[in-house]
CSV table of C-alpha atoms in Angstrom, one decimal:
chain,number,residue,atom,x,y,z
A,236,UNK,CA,135.1,143.7,136.6
A,237,UNK,CA,132.6,144.6,139.2
A,238,UNK,CA,129.5,146.3,137.6
A,239,UNK,CA,126.7,148.1,139.6
A,240,UNK,CA,123.5,148.7,137.5
A,241,UNK,CA,120.6,150.6,139.5
A,242,UNK,CA,117.8,150.8,137.2
A,243,UNK,CA,115.1,153.1,138.5
A,244,UNK,CA,112.3,153.6,135.9
A,245,UNK,CA,113.5,157.2,135.2
A,246,UNK,CA,114.0,157.9,138.9
A,247,UNK,CA,117.0,159.9,140.1
A,248,UNK,CA,119.0,158.3,142.9
A,249,UNK,CA,118.5,161.0,145.1
A,250,UNK,CA,114.7,160.6,144.9
A,251,UNK,CA,114.6,157.0,146.1
A,252,UNK,CA,111.2,155.7,147.5
A,253,UNK,CA,111.4,154.8,151.2
A,254,UNK,CA,111.0,150.8,150.2
A,255,UNK,CA,114.3,151.0,148.2
A,256,UNK,CA,116.1,152.9,150.8
A,257,UNK,CA,114.9,150.3,153.4
A,258,UNK,CA,115.9,147.6,151.0
A,259,UNK,CA,119.6,148.8,150.9
A,260,UNK,CA,119.8,149.8,154.7
A,261,UNK,CA,118.5,146.5,155.6
A,262,UNK,CA,120.6,143.9,153.5
A,263,UNK,CA,123.3,142.9,155.8
A,264,UNK,CA,125.1,141.2,153.0
A,265,UNK,CA,125.0,144.2,151.1
A,266,UNK,CA,128.9,144.9,151.2
A,267,UNK,CA,129.7,141.5,150.5
A,268,UNK,CA,127.4,141.2,147.5
A,269,UNK,CA,129.0,144.4,145.8
A,270,UNK,CA,132.4,142.8,146.3
A,271,UNK,CA,131.5,139.7,144.3
A,272,UNK,CA,132.6,139.6,140.7
A,273,UNK,CA,130.4,138.1,137.8
A,274,UNK,CA,127.2,139.7,139.5
A,275,UNK,CA,125.2,142.7,138.7
A,276,UNK,CA,123.0,144.4,141.4
A,277,UNK,CA,119.8,145.2,139.7
A,278,UNK,CA,117.3,147.2,141.4
A,279,UNK,CA,114.2,147.5,139.5
A,280,UNK,CA,110.6,149.2,139.6
A,281,UNK,CA,108.4,147.8,137.2
A,282,UNK,CA,106.9,150.4,135.2
A,283,UNK,CA,103.3,149.1,136.0
A,284,UNK,CA,104.0,148.0,139.4
A,285,UNK,CA,106.1,150.8,141.2
A,286,UNK,CA,104.8,149.3,144.7
A,287,UNK,CA,106.5,146.0,143.9
A,288,UNK,CA,110.1,146.8,143.7
A,289,UNK,CA,112.7,144.3,144.3
A,290,UNK,CA,116.3,143.9,144.8
A,291,UNK,CA,118.1,141.2,143.2
A,292,UNK,CA,121.5,139.9,142.2
A,293,UNK,CA,121.6,138.6,138.5
A,294,UNK,CA,124.3,137.4,136.4
A,295,UNK,CA,125.4,140.2,133.9
A,296,UNK,CA,124.3,138.5,130.8
A,297,UNK,CA,120.9,137.8,132.3
A,298,UNK,CA,120.2,141.1,133.8
A,299,UNK,CA,119.4,143.0,130.6
A,300,UNK,CA,117.1,140.0,129.6
A,301,UNK,CA,115.3,140.0,133.0
A,302,UNK,CA,114.7,143.9,132.9
A,303,UNK,CA,113.5,143.5,129.2
A,304,UNK,CA,111.1,141.0,130.5
A,305,UNK,CA,109.4,143.2,133.3
A,306,UNK,CA,109.2,146.1,130.7
A,307,UNK,CA,107.5,143.7,128.2
A,308,UNK,CA,105.4,142.7,131.0
A,309,UNK,CA,104.4,146.4,131.8
A,310,UNK,CA,103.2,147.4,128.1
A,311,UNK,CA,99.5,148.5,128.6
A,312,UNK,CA,98.5,147.5,125.0
A,313,UNK,CA,99.2,143.5,125.8
A,314,UNK,CA,96.2,141.7,127.4
A,315,UNK,CA,96.9,139.3,130.1
A,316,UNK,CA,97.6,136.0,129.0
A,317,UNK,CA,94.9,134.7,131.1
A,318,UNK,CA,91.6,137.0,131.5
A,319,UNK,CA,90.8,135.2,134.8
A,320,UNK,CA,93.8,136.9,136.4
A,321,UNK,CA,91.8,140.2,136.7
A,322,UNK,CA,88.2,139.0,137.3
A,323,UNK,CA,86.7,139.3,140.7
A,324,UNK,CA,83.6,137.0,140.1
A,325,UNK,CA,83.5,134.3,142.6
A,326,UNK,CA,80.5,133.1,145.0
A,327,UNK,CA,81.3,135.7,147.5
A,328,UNK,CA,82.1,138.7,145.3
A,329,UNK,CA,80.0,139.4,142.6
A,330,UNK,CA,78.3,137.9,139.0
A,331,UNK,CA,77.1,134.9,141.5
A,332,UNK,CA,75.7,131.5,140.6
A,333,UNK,CA,72.7,130.3,142.5
A,334,UNK,CA,73.5,130.0,146.3
A,335,UNK,CA,74.1,126.4,147.6
A,336,UNK,CA,72.1,125.5,150.4
A,337,UNK,CA,74.8,126.0,152.9
A,338,UNK,CA,75.7,129.4,151.5
A,339,UNK,CA,72.0,130.4,151.6
A,340,UNK,CA,71.9,129.3,155.4
A,341,UNK,CA,75.2,131.4,156.2
A,342,UNK,CA,73.5,134.6,154.7
A,343,UNK,CA,70.5,133.8,156.4
A,344,UNK,CA,72.9,134.0,159.9
A,345,UNK,CA,74.5,137.1,158.8
A,346,UNK,CA,71.1,138.6,158.2
A,347,UNK,CA,69.6,137.7,161.5
A,348,UNK,CA,72.7,138.8,163.3
A,349,UNK,CA,72.7,142.4,161.6
A,350,UNK,CA,69.2,143.1,162.0
A,351,UNK,CA,69.3,143.1,165.9
A,352,UNK,CA,69.2,146.5,167.4
A,353,UNK,CA,72.6,145.7,168.8
A,354,UNK,CA,74.9,143.8,166.7
A,355,UNK,CA,77.0,141.2,168.5
A,356,UNK,CA,80.6,142.0,167.2
A,357,UNK,CA,82.2,138.9,168.8
A,358,UNK,CA,79.5,136.7,167.0
A,359,UNK,CA,80.1,138.5,163.8
A,360,UNK,CA,83.6,138.2,163.8
A,361,UNK,CA,83.1,134.2,164.3
A,362,UNK,CA,80.7,134.4,161.4
A,363,UNK,CA,82.9,136.3,159.2
A,364,UNK,CA,86.1,134.5,159.7
A,365,UNK,CA,85.4,132.0,157.2
A,366,UNK,CA,84.2,134.1,154.6
A,367,UNK,CA,81.6,136.9,154.4
A,368,UNK,CA,78.5,137.0,151.5
A,369,UNK,CA,78.8,139.7,149.1
A,370,UNK,CA,75.2,140.9,149.7
A,371,UNK,CA,76.2,141.7,153.3
A,372,UNK,CA,80.0,142.3,153.0
A,373,UNK,CA,79.5,146.4,152.9
A,374,UNK,CA,77.9,146.6,156.2
A,375,UNK,CA,79.9,143.9,157.8
A,376,UNK,CA,83.3,145.4,156.7
A,377,UNK,CA,82.1,148.6,158.0
A,378,UNK,CA,81.0,147.1,161.5
A,379,UNK,CA,84.5,145.3,162.2
A,380,UNK,CA,86.6,148.0,160.8
A,381,UNK,CA,85.1,150.1,163.7
A,382,UNK,CA,83.9,152.8,161.1
A,383,UNK,CA,80.0,152.1,162.3
A,384,UNK,CA,78.8,151.6,165.7
A,385,UNK,CA,77.3,148.2,167.0
A,386,UNK,CA,73.9,150.2,167.8
A,387,UNK,CA,71.9,150.2,164.8
A,388,UNK,CA,69.8,153.2,165.7
A,389,UNK,CA,73.2,155.4,165.6
A,390,UNK,CA,74.5,154.3,162.2
A,391,UNK,CA,72.8,156.6,159.9
A,392,UNK,CA,73.7,159.6,162.3
A,393,UNK,CA,77.5,158.5,162.2
A,394,UNK,CA,77.5,157.8,158.4
A,395,UNK,CA,76.0,160.9,157.7
A,396,UNK,CA,78.7,162.8,160.0
A,397,UNK,CA,81.6,161.1,159.0
A,398,UNK,CA,80.9,161.7,155.2
A,399,UNK,CA,80.4,165.3,155.7
A,400,UNK,CA,83.6,165.4,157.5
A,401,UNK,CA,85.4,164.0,154.9
A,402,UNK,CA,84.5,166.4,152.3
A,403,UNK,CA,84.9,169.1,154.8
A,404,UNK,CA,88.7,168.1,154.5
A,405,UNK,CA,88.2,168.0,150.7
A,406,UNK,CA,87.4,171.8,151.0
A,407,UNK,CA,89.9,172.4,153.4
A,408,UNK,CA,92.9,170.7,151.9
A,409,UNK,CA,92.5,169.5,148.6
A,410,UNK,CA,93.4,172.8,146.8
A,411,UNK,CA,96.8,172.7,148.5
A,412,UNK,CA,97.8,169.8,146.4
A,413,UNK,CA,99.5,172.3,144.2
A,414,UNK,CA,101.2,174.1,147.0
A,415,UNK,CA,105.1,173.8,146.8
A,416,UNK,CA,105.2,171.9,149.9
A,417,UNK,CA,102.5,169.3,148.7
A,418,UNK,CA,103.5,169.1,145.2
A,419,UNK,CA,105.7,166.3,145.5
A,420,UNK,CA,103.1,164.2,147.6
A,421,UNK,CA,100.4,164.8,145.0
A,422,UNK,CA,102.7,164.2,141.9
A,423,UNK,CA,103.7,160.7,143.2
A,424,UNK,CA,100.0,160.1,144.0
A,425,UNK,CA,98.8,161.1,140.4
A,426,UNK,CA,101.6,159.1,138.7
A,427,UNK,CA,100.8,155.7,140.9
A,428,UNK,CA,97.1,155.7,140.5
A,429,UNK,CA,97.0,154.7,136.8
A,430,UNK,CA,99.4,151.8,137.8
A,431,UNK,CA,96.8,150.4,140.5
A,432,UNK,CA,95.2,147.2,139.0
A,433,UNK,CA,95.9,148.3,135.4
A,434,UNK,CA,94.4,145.0,134.2
A,435,UNK,CA,90.9,146.1,135.7
A,436,UNK,CA,89.0,148.5,133.6
A,437,UNK,CA,87.2,149.7,136.5
A,438,UNK,CA,90.1,151.4,138.0
A,439,UNK,CA,91.1,153.2,134.8
A,440,UNK,CA,88.1,155.4,134.6
A,441,UNK,CA,89.2,158.8,135.1
A,442,UNK,CA,86.2,159.5,137.8
A,443,UNK,CA,87.7,156.5,139.8
A,444,UNK,CA,91.4,157.7,139.6
A,445,UNK,CA,90.1,161.1,140.8
A,446,UNK,CA,88.4,159.6,143.6
A,447,UNK,CA,91.5,157.5,144.7
A,448,UNK,CA,93.6,160.9,144.2
A,449,UNK,CA,91.6,162.7,146.8
A,450,UNK,CA,91.6,159.7,149.0
A,451,UNK,CA,95.3,159.5,149.2
A,452,UNK,CA,96.2,162.9,149.3
A,453,UNK,CA,93.7,163.8,152.0
A,454,UNK,CA,95.1,160.7,154.1
A,455,UNK,CA,98.7,161.9,153.5
A,456,UNK,CA,97.9,165.6,154.5
A,457,UNK,CA,96.2,164.3,157.7
A,458,UNK,CA,99.4,161.9,158.6
A,459,UNK,CA,102.3,163.8,158.1
A,460,UNK,CA,104.6,161.2,160.4
A,461,UNK,CA,104.4,158.8,157.2
A,462,UNK,CA,102.7,161.0,154.4
A,463,UNK,CA,102.1,158.9,151.1
A,464,UNK,CA,104.1,156.1,150.6
A,465,UNK,CA,104.0,153.6,147.4
A,466,UNK,CA,101.9,150.7,148.1
A,467,UNK,CA,99.1,152.6,150.1
A,468,UNK,CA,97.6,153.3,147.0
A,469,UNK,CA,96.7,149.4,146.6
A,470,UNK,CA,95.0,149.6,150.0
A,471,UNK,CA,92.0,151.5,148.6
A,472,UNK,CA,91.1,149.0,146.1
A,473,UNK,CA,89.2,146.5,148.1
A,474,UNK,CA,87.3,149.0,150.1
A,475,UNK,CA,86.5,150.6,146.9
A,476,UNK,CA,85.0,147.7,145.1
A,477,UNK,CA,83.1,146.1,148.2
A,478,UNK,CA,81.3,149.6,148.8
A,479,UNK,CA,80.5,149.8,145.1
A,480,UNK,CA,78.5,146.3,145.7
A,481,UNK,CA,76.3,148.4,148.1
A,482,UNK,CA,74.9,150.0,144.8
A,483,UNK,CA,75.2,147.5,141.8
A,484,UNK,CA,74.4,143.8,141.4
A,485,UNK,CA,76.4,143.1,138.1
A,486,UNK,CA,80.2,142.4,137.8
A,487,UNK,CA,82.4,145.4,138.8
A,488,UNK,CA,85.2,145.2,136.4
A,489,UNK,CA,83.6,146.8,133.8
A,490,UNK,CA,81.1,148.8,135.6
A,491,UNK,CA,80.9,152.5,134.4
A,492,UNK,CA,80.8,154.3,137.9
A,493,UNK,CA,79.1,157.5,136.0
A,494,UNK,CA,75.8,155.5,135.8
A,495,UNK,CA,75.9,155.7,139.7
A,496,UNK,CA,74.2,158.7,141.1
A,497,UNK,CA,76.5,161.4,142.5
A,498,UNK,CA,75.4,160.8,146.1
A,499,UNK,CA,76.4,157.3,145.7
A,500,UNK,CA,79.7,157.8,144.4
A,501,UNK,CA,80.4,160.3,147.3
A,502,UNK,CA,79.3,157.8,149.9
A,503,UNK,CA,81.6,155.4,148.4
A,504,UNK,CA,84.6,157.6,148.4
A,505,UNK,CA,84.0,158.8,152.1
A,506,UNK,CA,83.4,155.1,153.4
A,507,UNK,CA,86.8,154.2,151.5
A,508,UNK,CA,88.7,156.7,153.1
A,509,UNK,CA,87.5,156.2,156.5
A,510,UNK,CA,87.9,152.5,156.3
A,511,UNK,CA,91.3,152.6,154.7
A,512,UNK,CA,92.3,155.0,157.7
A,513,UNK,CA,91.1,152.5,160.1
A,514,UNK,CA,93.4,149.8,158.6
A,515,UNK,CA,96.6,152.1,158.4
A,516,UNK,CA,95.9,153.3,162.0
A,517,UNK,CA,97.0,149.8,162.9
A,518,UNK,CA,100.0,149.4,160.4
A,519,UNK,CA,101.2,153.3,160.2
A,520,UNK,CA,104.8,151.9,161.3
A,521,UNK,CA,105.0,150.2,157.9
A,522,UNK,CA,105.1,153.3,156.1
A,523,UNK,CA,106.9,155.8,158.5
A,524,UNK,CA,110.7,156.8,158.0
A,525,UNK,CA,113.0,153.8,157.0
A,526,UNK,CA,109.6,151.6,157.3
A,527,UNK,CA,110.4,149.9,160.7
A,528,UNK,CA,107.2,148.1,160.9
A,529,UNK,CA,108.0,146.1,157.7
A,530,UNK,CA,111.6,145.5,158.8
A,531,UNK,CA,110.6,143.7,161.8
A,532,UNK,CA,108.0,141.7,160.4
A,533,UNK,CA,110.3,140.6,157.6
A,534,UNK,CA,112.9,139.5,160.5
A,535,UNK,CA,109.8,137.6,162.3
A,536,UNK,CA,108.9,136.0,158.9
A,537,UNK,CA,112.6,134.7,158.6
A,538,UNK,CA,112.7,133.4,162.1
A,539,UNK,CA,109.2,131.9,161.9
A,540,UNK,CA,110.1,130.2,158.8
A,541,UNK,CA,113.1,128.6,159.9
A,542,UNK,CA,111.0,127.1,162.9
A,543,UNK,CA,108.3,125.6,160.5
A,544,UNK,CA,110.3,124.4,157.4
A,545,UNK,CA,114.0,124.2,157.8
A,546,UNK,CA,114.7,122.9,154.5
A,547,UNK,CA,113.2,125.9,152.7
A,548,UNK,CA,114.8,128.3,155.3
A,549,UNK,CA,118.4,126.6,154.4
A,550,UNK,CA,117.8,126.4,150.6
A,551,UNK,CA,117.3,130.0,150.6
A,552,UNK,CA,120.6,130.8,152.8
A,553,UNK,CA,122.2,128.3,150.4
A,554,UNK,CA,121.5,130.5,147.3
A,555,UNK,CA,121.7,133.8,149.3
A,556,UNK,CA,118.1,135.0,149.0
A,557,UNK,CA,117.4,137.7,151.7
A,558,UNK,CA,113.8,137.5,152.9
A,559,UNK,CA,113.9,141.4,152.5
A,560,UNK,CA,114.3,140.9,148.6
A,561,UNK,CA,110.8,139.1,148.2
A,562,UNK,CA,108.9,139.6,151.7
A,563,UNK,CA,109.3,143.5,151.6
A,564,UNK,CA,106.6,143.7,148.9
A,565,UNK,CA,104.5,141.3,151.0
A,566,UNK,CA,104.3,143.2,153.8
A,567,UNK,CA,104.3,146.6,152.0
A,568,UNK,CA,101.2,145.7,150.1
A,569,UNK,CA,99.5,143.1,152.3
A,570,UNK,CA,99.9,140.5,149.6
A,571,UNK,CA,97.9,142.5,146.9
A,572,UNK,CA,100.4,142.2,144.3
A,573,UNK,CA,100.9,138.3,144.9
A,574,UNK,CA,97.0,137.5,144.5
A,575,UNK,CA,94.1,138.4,142.5
A,576,UNK,CA,91.6,141.1,143.9
A,577,UNK,CA,89.1,138.6,144.5
A,578,UNK,CA,91.2,136.8,146.8
A,579,UNK,CA,92.5,139.7,148.5
A,580,UNK,CA,88.9,140.6,149.5
A,581,UNK,CA,88.2,137.1,150.6
A,582,UNK,CA,91.6,137.3,152.9
A,583,UNK,CA,90.4,140.6,154.2
A,584,UNK,CA,87.3,139.2,155.4
A,585,UNK,CA,89.3,137.2,157.8
A,586,UNK,CA,91.9,140.0,158.7
A,587,UNK,CA,89.0,142.2,159.8
A,588,UNK,CA,87.5,139.1,161.8
A,589,UNK,CA,90.9,138.5,163.4
A,590,UNK,CA,92.4,140.8,166.3
A,591,UNK,CA,95.3,142.4,164.9
A,592,UNK,CA,94.4,140.9,161.5
A,593,UNK,CA,96.5,143.4,159.5
A,594,UNK,CA,99.4,143.7,161.7
A,595,UNK,CA,99.7,140.2,163.4
A,596,UNK,CA,97.9,137.5,161.8
A,597,UNK,CA,99.2,138.7,158.4
A,598,UNK,CA,102.8,137.3,159.4
A,599,UNK,CA,101.2,133.9,159.8
A,600,UNK,CA,99.3,134.0,156.4
A,601,UNK,CA,102.7,135.1,154.8
A,602,UNK,CA,104.7,132.1,156.3
A,603,UNK,CA,102.1,129.8,155.2
A,604,UNK,CA,102.1,131.3,151.6
A,605,UNK,CA,105.7,130.9,151.5
A,606,UNK,CA,105.8,127.4,152.4
A,607,UNK,CA,102.8,126.8,150.2
A,608,UNK,CA,105.5,126.9,147.3
A,609,UNK,CA,108.0,124.5,149.3
A,610,UNK,CA,108.1,122.1,146.4
A,611,UNK,CA,108.6,124.8,143.7
A,612,UNK,CA,111.4,126.6,145.9
A,613,UNK,CA,113.4,123.3,146.5
A,614,UNK,CA,113.5,122.6,142.9
A,615,UNK,CA,115.1,126.0,141.8
A,616,UNK,CA,119.0,125.7,142.0
A,617,UNK,CA,120.2,129.3,141.6
A,618,UNK,CA,119.4,132.7,143.2
A,619,UNK,CA,117.9,134.0,139.8
A,620,UNK,CA,115.5,131.3,139.6
A,621,UNK,CA,114.2,131.7,143.3
A,622,UNK,CA,113.9,135.3,142.8
A,623,UNK,CA,111.8,135.1,139.7
A,624,UNK,CA,109.7,132.4,141.2
A,625,UNK,CA,108.9,134.2,144.2
A,626,UNK,CA,108.3,137.7,142.6
A,627,UNK,CA,105.8,135.9,140.2
A,628,UNK,CA,104.1,133.4,142.3
A,629,UNK,CA,101.3,131.5,140.0
A,630,UNK,CA,97.9,132.4,142.1
A,631,UNK,CA,96.2,133.8,138.9
A,632,UNK,CA,93.7,131.1,139.0
A,633,UNK,CA,93.3,131.3,143.0
A,634,UNK,CA,89.8,131.6,144.4
A,635,UNK,CA,88.1,131.2,147.9
A,636,UNK,CA,89.0,127.7,148.1
A,637,UNK,CA,93.0,128.2,148.0
A,638,UNK,CA,92.6,131.2,150.2
A,639,UNK,CA,90.7,129.1,152.7
A,640,UNK,CA,93.2,126.6,153.0
A,641,UNK,CA,96.1,129.4,153.3
A,642,UNK,CA,93.9,130.9,156.1
A,643,UNK,CA,93.7,127.5,157.9
A,644,UNK,CA,97.2,126.9,157.8
A,645,UNK,CA,98.2,130.4,158.8
A,646,UNK,CA,95.5,130.0,161.8
A,647,UNK,CA,97.4,126.7,162.9
A,648,UNK,CA,100.8,128.4,162.9
A,649,UNK,CA,99.4,131.2,164.8
A,650,UNK,CA,97.8,128.6,167.4
A,651,UNK,CA,101.0,126.8,167.6
A,652,UNK,CA,103.6,129.7,167.8
A,653,UNK,CA,101.8,133.0,168.7
A,654,UNK,CA,101.2,132.4,172.5
A,655,UNK,CA,104.7,130.4,173.1
A,656,UNK,CA,107.5,132.5,174.7
A,657,UNK,CA,110.2,133.2,172.2
A,658,UNK,CA,108.1,131.4,169.8
A,659,UNK,CA,110.2,132.6,166.8
A,660,UNK,CA,113.5,131.3,168.0
A,661,UNK,CA,115.0,128.0,168.6
């Protein structure tokens, strides 16, 4: 007897998030899958990770066990098995040990480049590609994102004007969050914020959550073509953490932001808003109706993997794993659900140094990331095992070294394929 089980974490089917509608719309084998017996379609939004949805086909006797496992993982009172999973301390992020001679030399190069009256942005990109020292990351990210001008004399006036403009938006729009036509948007943001990086105490502070609510609501109001979509909440966190480092030296995970002066917090909030907006300007079609940008990128990923590792591609086909079932999240959240935050920050150093890093280079990073787990993928011999692996890849111990290897392989793929005609297809 066929069984269709849809688990929506308390949501009604009439209010499916766009990512789920895209999953249902895009799967070419949907009708075929529903016709098969002995399988259950399990569509699950993990309570702690609403934007990390997945669409998977599980045997009936495993569906309940698998859903229970995800519910267990979402329990807030359970500490992570490995505390380092949420830590952001590394040589380029916070709580740094003594710098090596090479690291000190790189920091000096950044400082010299940034000290000039007009920063050479092309040289800054070249220097930033292999990682930005924590001490200069805030100013470097603002320059590379286009938030600040290269001319040093203009920076203070631009910062002052943009920060005032952002808080003008707050005064103009934020009180409308309870209006009938904005209630749904604000309610979804309010639900998603506590689920953002739930293992990092910094993001569970009420004042931080209020900052995120304002940033996301104002962005949604000013971008009606997409509005707020689950997953955008994740994209604020790297900017927020990096700009907090402008004002503190200690580790940030347990830092009490109430100890900062109000002006510093306002600056962090406004700068995070504008830099997140700059990022989203380049990938907004990821979040418009039916999320066409993500659908194109997932298809491109499938075609690229079929070129670079035919064994992995055929293995996925053999067990009927659709790329959309795992790679939707990779595109929607820019791999933020797959990597520790410390690794995301390092990854974004390179993304901001790359032309179209978030929209184009990310594809090659995803391809390199998938093939990185080639051995583990080929060892799995059924659909369920593959899906569990691909949605829980063991990156909790990753740091700068692993990210650097990933980026080097992504660059090799880009160099080999990006400029070739019809480079995805045989």
